[in-house]
Short mmCIF file of C-alpha atoms in Angstrom, two decimals:
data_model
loop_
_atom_site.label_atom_id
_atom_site.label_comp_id
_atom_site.label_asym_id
_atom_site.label_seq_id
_atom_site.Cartn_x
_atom_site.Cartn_y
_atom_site.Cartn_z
CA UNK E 1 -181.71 55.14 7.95
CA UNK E 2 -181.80 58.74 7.85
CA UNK E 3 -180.19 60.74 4.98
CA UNK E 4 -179.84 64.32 3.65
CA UNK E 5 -179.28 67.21 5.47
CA UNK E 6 -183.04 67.85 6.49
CA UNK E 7 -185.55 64.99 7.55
CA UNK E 8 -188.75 64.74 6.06
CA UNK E 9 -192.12 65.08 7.80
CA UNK E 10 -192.61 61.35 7.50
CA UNK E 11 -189.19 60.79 8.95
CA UNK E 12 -189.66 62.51 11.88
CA UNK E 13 -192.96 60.81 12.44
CA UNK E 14 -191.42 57.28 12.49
CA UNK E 15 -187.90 58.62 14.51
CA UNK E 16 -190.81 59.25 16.82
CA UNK E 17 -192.40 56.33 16.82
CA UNK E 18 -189.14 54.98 17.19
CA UNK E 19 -188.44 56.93 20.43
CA UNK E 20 -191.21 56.31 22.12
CA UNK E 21 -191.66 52.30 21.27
CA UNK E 22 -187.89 52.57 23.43
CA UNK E 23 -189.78 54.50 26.16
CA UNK E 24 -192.24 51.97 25.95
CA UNK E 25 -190.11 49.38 26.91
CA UNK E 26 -188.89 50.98 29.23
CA UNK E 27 -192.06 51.47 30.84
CA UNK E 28 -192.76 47.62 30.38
CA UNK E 29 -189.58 47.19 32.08
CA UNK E 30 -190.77 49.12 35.33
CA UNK E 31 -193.56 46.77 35.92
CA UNK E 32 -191.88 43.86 34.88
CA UNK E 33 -191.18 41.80 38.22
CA UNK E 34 -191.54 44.71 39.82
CA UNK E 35 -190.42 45.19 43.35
CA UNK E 36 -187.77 41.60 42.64
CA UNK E 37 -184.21 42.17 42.61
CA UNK E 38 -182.97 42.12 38.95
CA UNK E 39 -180.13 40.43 37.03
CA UNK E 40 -177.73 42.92 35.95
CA UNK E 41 -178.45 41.53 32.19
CA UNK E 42 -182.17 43.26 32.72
CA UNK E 43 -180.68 46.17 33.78
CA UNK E 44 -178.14 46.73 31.84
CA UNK E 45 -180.51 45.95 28.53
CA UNK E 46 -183.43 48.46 30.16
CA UNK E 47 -180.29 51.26 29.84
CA UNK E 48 -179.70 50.37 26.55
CA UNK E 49 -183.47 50.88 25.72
CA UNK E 50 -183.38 54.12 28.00
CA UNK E 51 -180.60 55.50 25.76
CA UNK E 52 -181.80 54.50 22.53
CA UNK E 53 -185.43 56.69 23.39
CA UNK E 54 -183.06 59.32 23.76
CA UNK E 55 -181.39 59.47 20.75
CA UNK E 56 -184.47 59.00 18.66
CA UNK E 57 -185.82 61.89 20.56
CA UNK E 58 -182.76 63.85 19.74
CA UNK E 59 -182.83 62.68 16.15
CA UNK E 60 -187.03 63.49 15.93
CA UNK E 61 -185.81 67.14 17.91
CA UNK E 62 -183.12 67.89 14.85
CA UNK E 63 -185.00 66.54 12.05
CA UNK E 64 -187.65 69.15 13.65
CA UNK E 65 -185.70 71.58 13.68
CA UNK E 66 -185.90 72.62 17.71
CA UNK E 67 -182.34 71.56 17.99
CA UNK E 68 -179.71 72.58 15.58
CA UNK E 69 -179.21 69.79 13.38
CA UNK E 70 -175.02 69.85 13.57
CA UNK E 71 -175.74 68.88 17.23
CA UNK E 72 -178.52 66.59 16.78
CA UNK E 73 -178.01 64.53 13.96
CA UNK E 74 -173.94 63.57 15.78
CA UNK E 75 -175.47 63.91 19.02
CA UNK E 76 -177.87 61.38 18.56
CA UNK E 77 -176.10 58.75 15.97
CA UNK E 78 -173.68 58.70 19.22
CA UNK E 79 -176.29 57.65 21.30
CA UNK E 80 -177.84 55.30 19.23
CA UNK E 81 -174.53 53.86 18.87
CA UNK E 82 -173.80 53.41 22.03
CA UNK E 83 -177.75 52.26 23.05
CA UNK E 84 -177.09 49.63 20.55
CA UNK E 85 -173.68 48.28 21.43
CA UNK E 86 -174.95 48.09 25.42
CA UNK E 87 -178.04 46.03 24.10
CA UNK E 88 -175.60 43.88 22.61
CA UNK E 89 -173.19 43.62 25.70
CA UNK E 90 -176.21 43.02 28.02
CA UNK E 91 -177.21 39.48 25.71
CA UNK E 92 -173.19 38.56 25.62
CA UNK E 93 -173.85 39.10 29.57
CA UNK E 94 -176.94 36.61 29.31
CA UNK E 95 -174.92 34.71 27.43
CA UNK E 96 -172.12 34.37 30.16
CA UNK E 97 -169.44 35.56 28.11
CA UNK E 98 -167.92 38.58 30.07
CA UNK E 99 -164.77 39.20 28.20
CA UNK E 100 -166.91 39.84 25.16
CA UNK E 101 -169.47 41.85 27.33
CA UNK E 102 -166.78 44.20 28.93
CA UNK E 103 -165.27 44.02 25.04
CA UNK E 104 -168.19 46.55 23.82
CA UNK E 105 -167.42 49.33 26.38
CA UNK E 106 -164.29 49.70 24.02
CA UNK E 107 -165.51 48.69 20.65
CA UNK E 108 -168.70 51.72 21.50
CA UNK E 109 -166.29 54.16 22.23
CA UNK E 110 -163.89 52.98 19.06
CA UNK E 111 -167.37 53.09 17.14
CA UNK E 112 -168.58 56.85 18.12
CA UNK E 113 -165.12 58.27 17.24
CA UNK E 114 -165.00 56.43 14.19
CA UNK E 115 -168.38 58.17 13.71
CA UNK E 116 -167.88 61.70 14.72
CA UNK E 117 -164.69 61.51 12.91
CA UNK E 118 -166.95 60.63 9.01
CA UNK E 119 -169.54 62.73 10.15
CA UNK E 120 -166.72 65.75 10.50
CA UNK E 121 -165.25 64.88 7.14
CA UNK E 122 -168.86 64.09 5.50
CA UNK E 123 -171.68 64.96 7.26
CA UNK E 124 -173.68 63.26 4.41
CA UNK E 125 -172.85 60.10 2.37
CA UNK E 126 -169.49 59.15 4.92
CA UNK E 127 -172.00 59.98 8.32
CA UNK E 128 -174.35 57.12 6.25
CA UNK E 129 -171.72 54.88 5.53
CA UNK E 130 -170.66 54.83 8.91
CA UNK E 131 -173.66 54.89 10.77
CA UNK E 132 -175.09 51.86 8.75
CA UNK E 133 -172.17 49.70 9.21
CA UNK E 134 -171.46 50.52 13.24
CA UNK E 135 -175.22 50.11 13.63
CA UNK E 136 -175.22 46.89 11.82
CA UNK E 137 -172.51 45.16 13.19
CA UNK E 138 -173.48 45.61 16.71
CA UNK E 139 -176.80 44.22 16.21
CA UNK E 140 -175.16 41.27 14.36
CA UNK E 141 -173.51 41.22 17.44
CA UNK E 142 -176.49 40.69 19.60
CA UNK E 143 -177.72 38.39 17.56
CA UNK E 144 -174.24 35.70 17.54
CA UNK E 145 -175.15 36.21 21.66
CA UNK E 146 -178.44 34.55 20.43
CA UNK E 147 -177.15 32.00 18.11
CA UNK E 148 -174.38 31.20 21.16
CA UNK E 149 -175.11 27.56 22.40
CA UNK E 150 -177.91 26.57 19.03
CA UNK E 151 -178.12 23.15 19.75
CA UNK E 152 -179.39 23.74 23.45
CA UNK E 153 -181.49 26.71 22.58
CA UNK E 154 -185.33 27.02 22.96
CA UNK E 155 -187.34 28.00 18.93
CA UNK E 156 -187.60 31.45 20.38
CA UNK E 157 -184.27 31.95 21.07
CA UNK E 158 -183.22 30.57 18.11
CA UNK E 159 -185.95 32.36 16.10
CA UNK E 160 -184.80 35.83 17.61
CA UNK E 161 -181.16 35.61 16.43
CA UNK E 162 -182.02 34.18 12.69
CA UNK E 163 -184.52 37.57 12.71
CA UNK E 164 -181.94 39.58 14.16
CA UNK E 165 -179.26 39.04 11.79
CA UNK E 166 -181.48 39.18 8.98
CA UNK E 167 -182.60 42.94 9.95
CA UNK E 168 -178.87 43.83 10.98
CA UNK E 169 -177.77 42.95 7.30
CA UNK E 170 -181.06 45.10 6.12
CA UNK E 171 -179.64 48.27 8.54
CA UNK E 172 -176.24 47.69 6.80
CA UNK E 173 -177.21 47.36 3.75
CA UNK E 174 -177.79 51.02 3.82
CA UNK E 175 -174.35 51.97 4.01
CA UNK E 176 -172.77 48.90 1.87
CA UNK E 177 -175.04 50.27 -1.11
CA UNK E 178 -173.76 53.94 -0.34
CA UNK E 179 -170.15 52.67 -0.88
CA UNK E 180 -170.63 49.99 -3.94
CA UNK E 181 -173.07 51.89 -5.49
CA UNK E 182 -173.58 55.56 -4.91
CA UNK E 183 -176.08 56.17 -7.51
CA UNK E 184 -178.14 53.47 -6.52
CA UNK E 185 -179.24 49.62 -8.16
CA UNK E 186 -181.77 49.71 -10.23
CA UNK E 187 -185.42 49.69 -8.53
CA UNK E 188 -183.17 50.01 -5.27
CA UNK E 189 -182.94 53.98 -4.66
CA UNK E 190 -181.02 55.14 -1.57
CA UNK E 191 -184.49 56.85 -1.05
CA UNK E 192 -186.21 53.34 -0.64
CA UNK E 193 -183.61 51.72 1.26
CA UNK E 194 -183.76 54.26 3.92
CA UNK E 195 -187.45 53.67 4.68
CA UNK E 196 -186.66 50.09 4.34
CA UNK E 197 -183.52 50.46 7.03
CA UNK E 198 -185.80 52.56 9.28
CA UNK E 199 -188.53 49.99 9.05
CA UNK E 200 -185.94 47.72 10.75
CA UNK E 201 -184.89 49.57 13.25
CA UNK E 202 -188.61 49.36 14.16
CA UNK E 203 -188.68 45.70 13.88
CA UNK E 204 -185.50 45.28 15.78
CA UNK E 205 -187.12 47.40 18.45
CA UNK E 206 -190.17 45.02 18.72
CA UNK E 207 -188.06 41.94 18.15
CA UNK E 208 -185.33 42.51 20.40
CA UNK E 209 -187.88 44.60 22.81
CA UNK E 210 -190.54 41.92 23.43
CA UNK E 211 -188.30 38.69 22.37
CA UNK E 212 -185.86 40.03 25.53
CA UNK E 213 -189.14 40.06 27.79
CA UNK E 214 -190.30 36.26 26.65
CA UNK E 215 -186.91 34.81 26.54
CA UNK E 216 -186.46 36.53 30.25
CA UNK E 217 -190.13 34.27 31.14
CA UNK E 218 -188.81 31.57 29.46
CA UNK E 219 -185.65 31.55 31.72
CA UNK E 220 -187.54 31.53 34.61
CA UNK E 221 -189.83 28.96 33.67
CA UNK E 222 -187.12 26.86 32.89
CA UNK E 223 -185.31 27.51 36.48
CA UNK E 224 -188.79 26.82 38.00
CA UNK E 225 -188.79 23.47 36.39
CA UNK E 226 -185.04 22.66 37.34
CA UNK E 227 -186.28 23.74 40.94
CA UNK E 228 -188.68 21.04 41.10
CA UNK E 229 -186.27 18.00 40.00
CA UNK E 230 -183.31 19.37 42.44
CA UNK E 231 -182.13 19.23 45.90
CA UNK E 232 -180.99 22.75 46.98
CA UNK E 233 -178.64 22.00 49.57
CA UNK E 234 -176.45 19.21 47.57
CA UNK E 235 -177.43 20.30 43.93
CA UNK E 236 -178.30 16.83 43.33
CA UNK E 237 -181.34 15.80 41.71
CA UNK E 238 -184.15 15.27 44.66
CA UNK E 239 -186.54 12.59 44.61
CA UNK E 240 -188.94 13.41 41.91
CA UNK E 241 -185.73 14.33 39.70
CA UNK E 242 -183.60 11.10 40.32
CA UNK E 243 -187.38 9.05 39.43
CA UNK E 244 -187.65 10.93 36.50
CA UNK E 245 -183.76 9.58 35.03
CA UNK E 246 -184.33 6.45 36.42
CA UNK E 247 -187.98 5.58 34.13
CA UNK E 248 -185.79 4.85 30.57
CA UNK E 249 -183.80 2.45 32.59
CA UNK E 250 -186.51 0.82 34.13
CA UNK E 251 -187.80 0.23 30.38
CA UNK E 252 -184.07 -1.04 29.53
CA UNK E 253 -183.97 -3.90 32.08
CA UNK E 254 -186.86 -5.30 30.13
CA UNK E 255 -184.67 -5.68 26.82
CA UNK E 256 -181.39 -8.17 26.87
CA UNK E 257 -178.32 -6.05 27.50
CA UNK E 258 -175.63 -5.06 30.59
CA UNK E 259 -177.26 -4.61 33.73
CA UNK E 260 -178.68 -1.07 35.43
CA UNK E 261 -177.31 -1.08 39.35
CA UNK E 262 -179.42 1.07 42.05
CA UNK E 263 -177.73 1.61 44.98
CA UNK E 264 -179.43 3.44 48.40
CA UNK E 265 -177.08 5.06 51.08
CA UNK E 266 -178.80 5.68 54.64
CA UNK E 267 -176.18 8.15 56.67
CA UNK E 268 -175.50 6.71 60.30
CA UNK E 269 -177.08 8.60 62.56
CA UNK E 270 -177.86 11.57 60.41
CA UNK E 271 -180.63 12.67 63.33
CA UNK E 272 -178.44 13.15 65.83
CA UNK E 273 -176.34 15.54 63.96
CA UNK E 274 -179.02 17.94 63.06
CA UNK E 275 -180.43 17.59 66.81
CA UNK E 276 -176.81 18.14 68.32
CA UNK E 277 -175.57 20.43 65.73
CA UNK E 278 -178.31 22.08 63.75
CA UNK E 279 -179.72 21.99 60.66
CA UNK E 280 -177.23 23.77 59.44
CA UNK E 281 -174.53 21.55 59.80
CA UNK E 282 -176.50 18.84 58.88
CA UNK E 283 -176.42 20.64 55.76
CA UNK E 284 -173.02 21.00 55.40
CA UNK E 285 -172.42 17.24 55.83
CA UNK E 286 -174.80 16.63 53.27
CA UNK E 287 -172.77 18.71 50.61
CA UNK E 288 -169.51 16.93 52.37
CA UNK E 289 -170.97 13.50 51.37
CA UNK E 290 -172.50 14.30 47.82
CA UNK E 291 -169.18 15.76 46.88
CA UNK E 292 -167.60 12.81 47.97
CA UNK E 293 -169.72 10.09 46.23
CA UNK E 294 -169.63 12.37 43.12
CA UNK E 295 -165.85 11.60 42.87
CA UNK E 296 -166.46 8.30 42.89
CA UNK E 297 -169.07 8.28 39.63
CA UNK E 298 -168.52 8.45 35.76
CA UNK E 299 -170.21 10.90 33.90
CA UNK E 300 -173.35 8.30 33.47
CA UNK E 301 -173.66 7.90 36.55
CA UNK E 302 -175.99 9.95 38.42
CA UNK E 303 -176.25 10.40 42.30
CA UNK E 304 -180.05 11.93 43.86
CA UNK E 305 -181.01 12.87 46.97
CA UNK E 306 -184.11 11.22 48.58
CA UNK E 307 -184.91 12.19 51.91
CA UNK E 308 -183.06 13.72 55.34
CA UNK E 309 -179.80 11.69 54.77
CA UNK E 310 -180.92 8.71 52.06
CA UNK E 311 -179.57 9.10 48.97
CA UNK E 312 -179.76 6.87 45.40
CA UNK E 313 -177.20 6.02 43.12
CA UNK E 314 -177.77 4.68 39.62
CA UNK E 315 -175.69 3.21 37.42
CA UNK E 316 -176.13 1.96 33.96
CA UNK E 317 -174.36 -0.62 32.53
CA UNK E 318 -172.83 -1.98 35.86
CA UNK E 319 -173.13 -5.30 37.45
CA UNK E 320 -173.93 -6.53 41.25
CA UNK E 321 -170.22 -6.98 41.55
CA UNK E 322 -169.05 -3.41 40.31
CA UNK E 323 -171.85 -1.67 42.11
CA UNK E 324 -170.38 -3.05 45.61
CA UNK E 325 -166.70 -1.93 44.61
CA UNK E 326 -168.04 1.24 43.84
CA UNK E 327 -170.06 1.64 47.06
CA UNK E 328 -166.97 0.09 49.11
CA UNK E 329 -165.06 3.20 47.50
CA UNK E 330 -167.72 5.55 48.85
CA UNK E 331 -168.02 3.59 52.36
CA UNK E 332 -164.37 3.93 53.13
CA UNK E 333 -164.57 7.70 52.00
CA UNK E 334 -167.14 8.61 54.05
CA UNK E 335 -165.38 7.08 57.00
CA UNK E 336 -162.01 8.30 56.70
CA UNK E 337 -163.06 11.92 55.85
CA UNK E 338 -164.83 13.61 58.73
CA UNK E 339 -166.59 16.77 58.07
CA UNK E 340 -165.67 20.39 59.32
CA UNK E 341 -168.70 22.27 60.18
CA UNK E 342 -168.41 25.74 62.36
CA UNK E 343 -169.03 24.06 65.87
CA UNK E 344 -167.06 20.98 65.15
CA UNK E 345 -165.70 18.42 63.35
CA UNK E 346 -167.64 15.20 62.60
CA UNK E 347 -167.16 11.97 61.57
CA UNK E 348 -169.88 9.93 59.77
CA UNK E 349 -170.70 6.39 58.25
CA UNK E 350 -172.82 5.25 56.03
CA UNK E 351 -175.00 1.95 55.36
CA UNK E 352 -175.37 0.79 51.84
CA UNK E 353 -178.16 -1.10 49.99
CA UNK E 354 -177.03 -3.01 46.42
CA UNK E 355 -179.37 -4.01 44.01
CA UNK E 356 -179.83 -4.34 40.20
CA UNK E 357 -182.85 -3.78 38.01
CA UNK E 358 -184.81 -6.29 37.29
CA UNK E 359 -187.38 -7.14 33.92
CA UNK E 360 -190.13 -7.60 36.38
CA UNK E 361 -189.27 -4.42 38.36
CA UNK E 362 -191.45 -1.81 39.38
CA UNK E 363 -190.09 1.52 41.38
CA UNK E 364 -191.91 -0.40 44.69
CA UNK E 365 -189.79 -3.58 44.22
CA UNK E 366 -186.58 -2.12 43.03
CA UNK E 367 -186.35 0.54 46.17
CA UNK E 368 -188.05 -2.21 48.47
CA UNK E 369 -185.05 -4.72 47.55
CA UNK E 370 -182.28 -2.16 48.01
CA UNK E 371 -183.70 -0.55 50.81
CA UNK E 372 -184.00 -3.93 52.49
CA UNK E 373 -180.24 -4.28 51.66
CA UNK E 374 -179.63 -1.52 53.38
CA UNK E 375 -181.49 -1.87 56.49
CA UNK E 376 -179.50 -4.89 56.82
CA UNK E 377 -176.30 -3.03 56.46
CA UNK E 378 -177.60 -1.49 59.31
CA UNK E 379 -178.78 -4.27 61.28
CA UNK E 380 -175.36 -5.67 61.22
CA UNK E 381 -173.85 -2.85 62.84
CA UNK E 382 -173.64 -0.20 60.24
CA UNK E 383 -170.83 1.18 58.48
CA UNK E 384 -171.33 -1.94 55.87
CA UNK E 385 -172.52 -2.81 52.51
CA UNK E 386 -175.42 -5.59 51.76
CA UNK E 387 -176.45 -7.04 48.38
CA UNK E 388 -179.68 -7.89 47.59
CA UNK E 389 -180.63 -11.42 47.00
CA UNK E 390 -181.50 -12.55 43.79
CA UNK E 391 -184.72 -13.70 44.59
CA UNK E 392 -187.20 -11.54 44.84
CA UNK E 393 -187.45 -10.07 48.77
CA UNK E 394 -191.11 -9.49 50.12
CA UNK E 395 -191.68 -5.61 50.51
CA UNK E 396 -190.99 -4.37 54.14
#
């Protein structure tokens, strides 16, 4: 951190350096999905860059001497603080915790008065203490909105807050050793500690700057992925989604243990909705019946989406027996809760297929047997459930 009254010429140099690694960013953040609509996160953290340039230019500008140093040197510590503490609220933002995001607007303003008011009584060794402790604590900040969720975050994000902290302690150290020690420790001058605490502000600019940007591609890499495994309209897994969950209990059937049901749902008449009604009401009964089968599942349970108005159900460690109570439950709901679209309100049925997994099963004979079920269902006048036999039923 900055000391003394007057900055050195290699001071200056790296405040520069400083301030325009922030413009940098900035920059970066222009081109960066440029044109798309941004999350308020992004914009909020490209402000917080924005305003940290500026104070590092304000700080290079007094330490230069083109602007009076009693207005530069508070002038631009405000900034910073306040650069710092909006970096922070934009990762509590990422990390969905608005109370603590809208928390910083007050805690920045509580931090530059506490500020102005040592830099008033001290311009010096207070100002430092001050400084380096605000400073430090917001980026520790920033980096518990990292750490938030550990056990379900990526190496990088992980990575990011472990480096964070460990720099925030370095920027804070600054001031801690100005209070315990004012003479110094040892090898550890005040002199050396302040190229060391400006060194991190450096590598918390890279750090946070270009770990921001990857955890950002990460993200939407991630919701890419998700994309292809789920059904937009019901926010069910889709096809290839509900096939990937159902492969480690495929494997299961083949070991001794409680059964793995699969059951497939066929809505009644499903075409003539969307052909009467539109597609968009066939969309709303879709959500109308996931909803309604969700109810009806425990938390291992796990309902996809295959196709127009087919759907799968699996459930492990259920029998034949409790697979048709729990599709009865989901019949008789279907059937007694018509749906309320804009044009009307309409009442469906459903048709249900019941099967279990079998050692010998492959995805072709397990969806061929409860899809024969439930063509069945239909064949006897819809609105009904079918088990599979137990023997093995020739693929339709």
């Amino acid at each position: 951190m900055l000391s003394g009254a007057m900055l050195t010429m290699d001071s200056t140099t790296m405040v520069l350096v400083l301030a325009l690694g922030n413009l940098a960013l900035c920059s970066m953040l222009f081109f960066f999905d440029y044109g798309a609509p941004r999350a308020p996160a992004l914009a909020s953290w490209g402000l917080s860059k924005q305003v940290q340039a500026a104070a590092w230019i304000l700080l290079a500008l007094g330490g230069a001497r083109v602007v009076p140093e009693p207005l530069a040197l508070p002038g631009g510590w405000a900034l910073l603080i306040g650069g710092v503490a909006l970096e922070s609220a934009a990762l509590w933002e990422t990390a969905h915790r608005r109370r603590l995001q809208r928390a910083m607007v007050p805690l920045a303003l509580g931090a530059v008065f506490i500020f102005l008011v040592s830099y008033w009584i001290d311009p010096l060794g207070l100002r430092t203490l001050a400084a380096a402790l605000i400073l430090g604590a917001f980026y520790l900040l920033g980096a518990a909105a990292l750490a938030r969720g550990w056990h379900r975050a990526s190496m990088l994000q992980r990575a990011l807050a472990v480096v964070t902290a460990l720099l925030a302690l370095l920027v804070a150290a600054r001031g801690i050793l100005v209070l315990v020690m004012p003479d110094g420790w040892r090898w550890l001058s005040h002199d050396l500690l302040r190229q060391l605490s400006t060194i991190a502000f450096y590598l918390l600019m890279l750090v946070n700057g270009f770990g921001w940007l990857l955890l950002a591609r990460e993200r939407l890499q991630a919701d890419l992925a998700r994309l292809e495994t789920l059904d937009l309209v019901t926010e069910a897994p889709n096809r290839r989604g509900f096939f990937n969950a159902l492969a480690p209990w495929m494997a299961l059937a083949r070991r001794p243990g409680s059964p793995t049901a699969l059951v497939v749902l066929d809505l009644d008449s499903f075409k003539r909705v969307n052909e009467g009604y539109g597609h968009p009401a066939g969309d709303v009964v879709l959500r109308h019946v996931a909803d309604l089968c969700k109810r009806q599942l425990r938390d291992s349970d796990l309902l996809g989406r295959l196709v127009g108005g087919e759907f799968a159900l699996l459930l492990p460690r259920t029998g034949a027996e409790e697979a048709m109570l729990v599709a009865e439950r989901m019949r008789a709901a279907i059937e007694a809760t018509p749906v309320k679209t804009e044009r009307a309100l309409i009442s469906m049925t459903a048709s249900f297929g019941v099967t279990t997994i079998r050692p010998d099963d492959s995805n072709v004979t397990l969806f061929g047997r409860a899809g024969a079920a439930m063509r069945a269902a239909k064949e006897a006048g819809r609105n009904a459930i079918r088990l599979a036999p137990r023997e093995t039923v020739p693929e339709a």
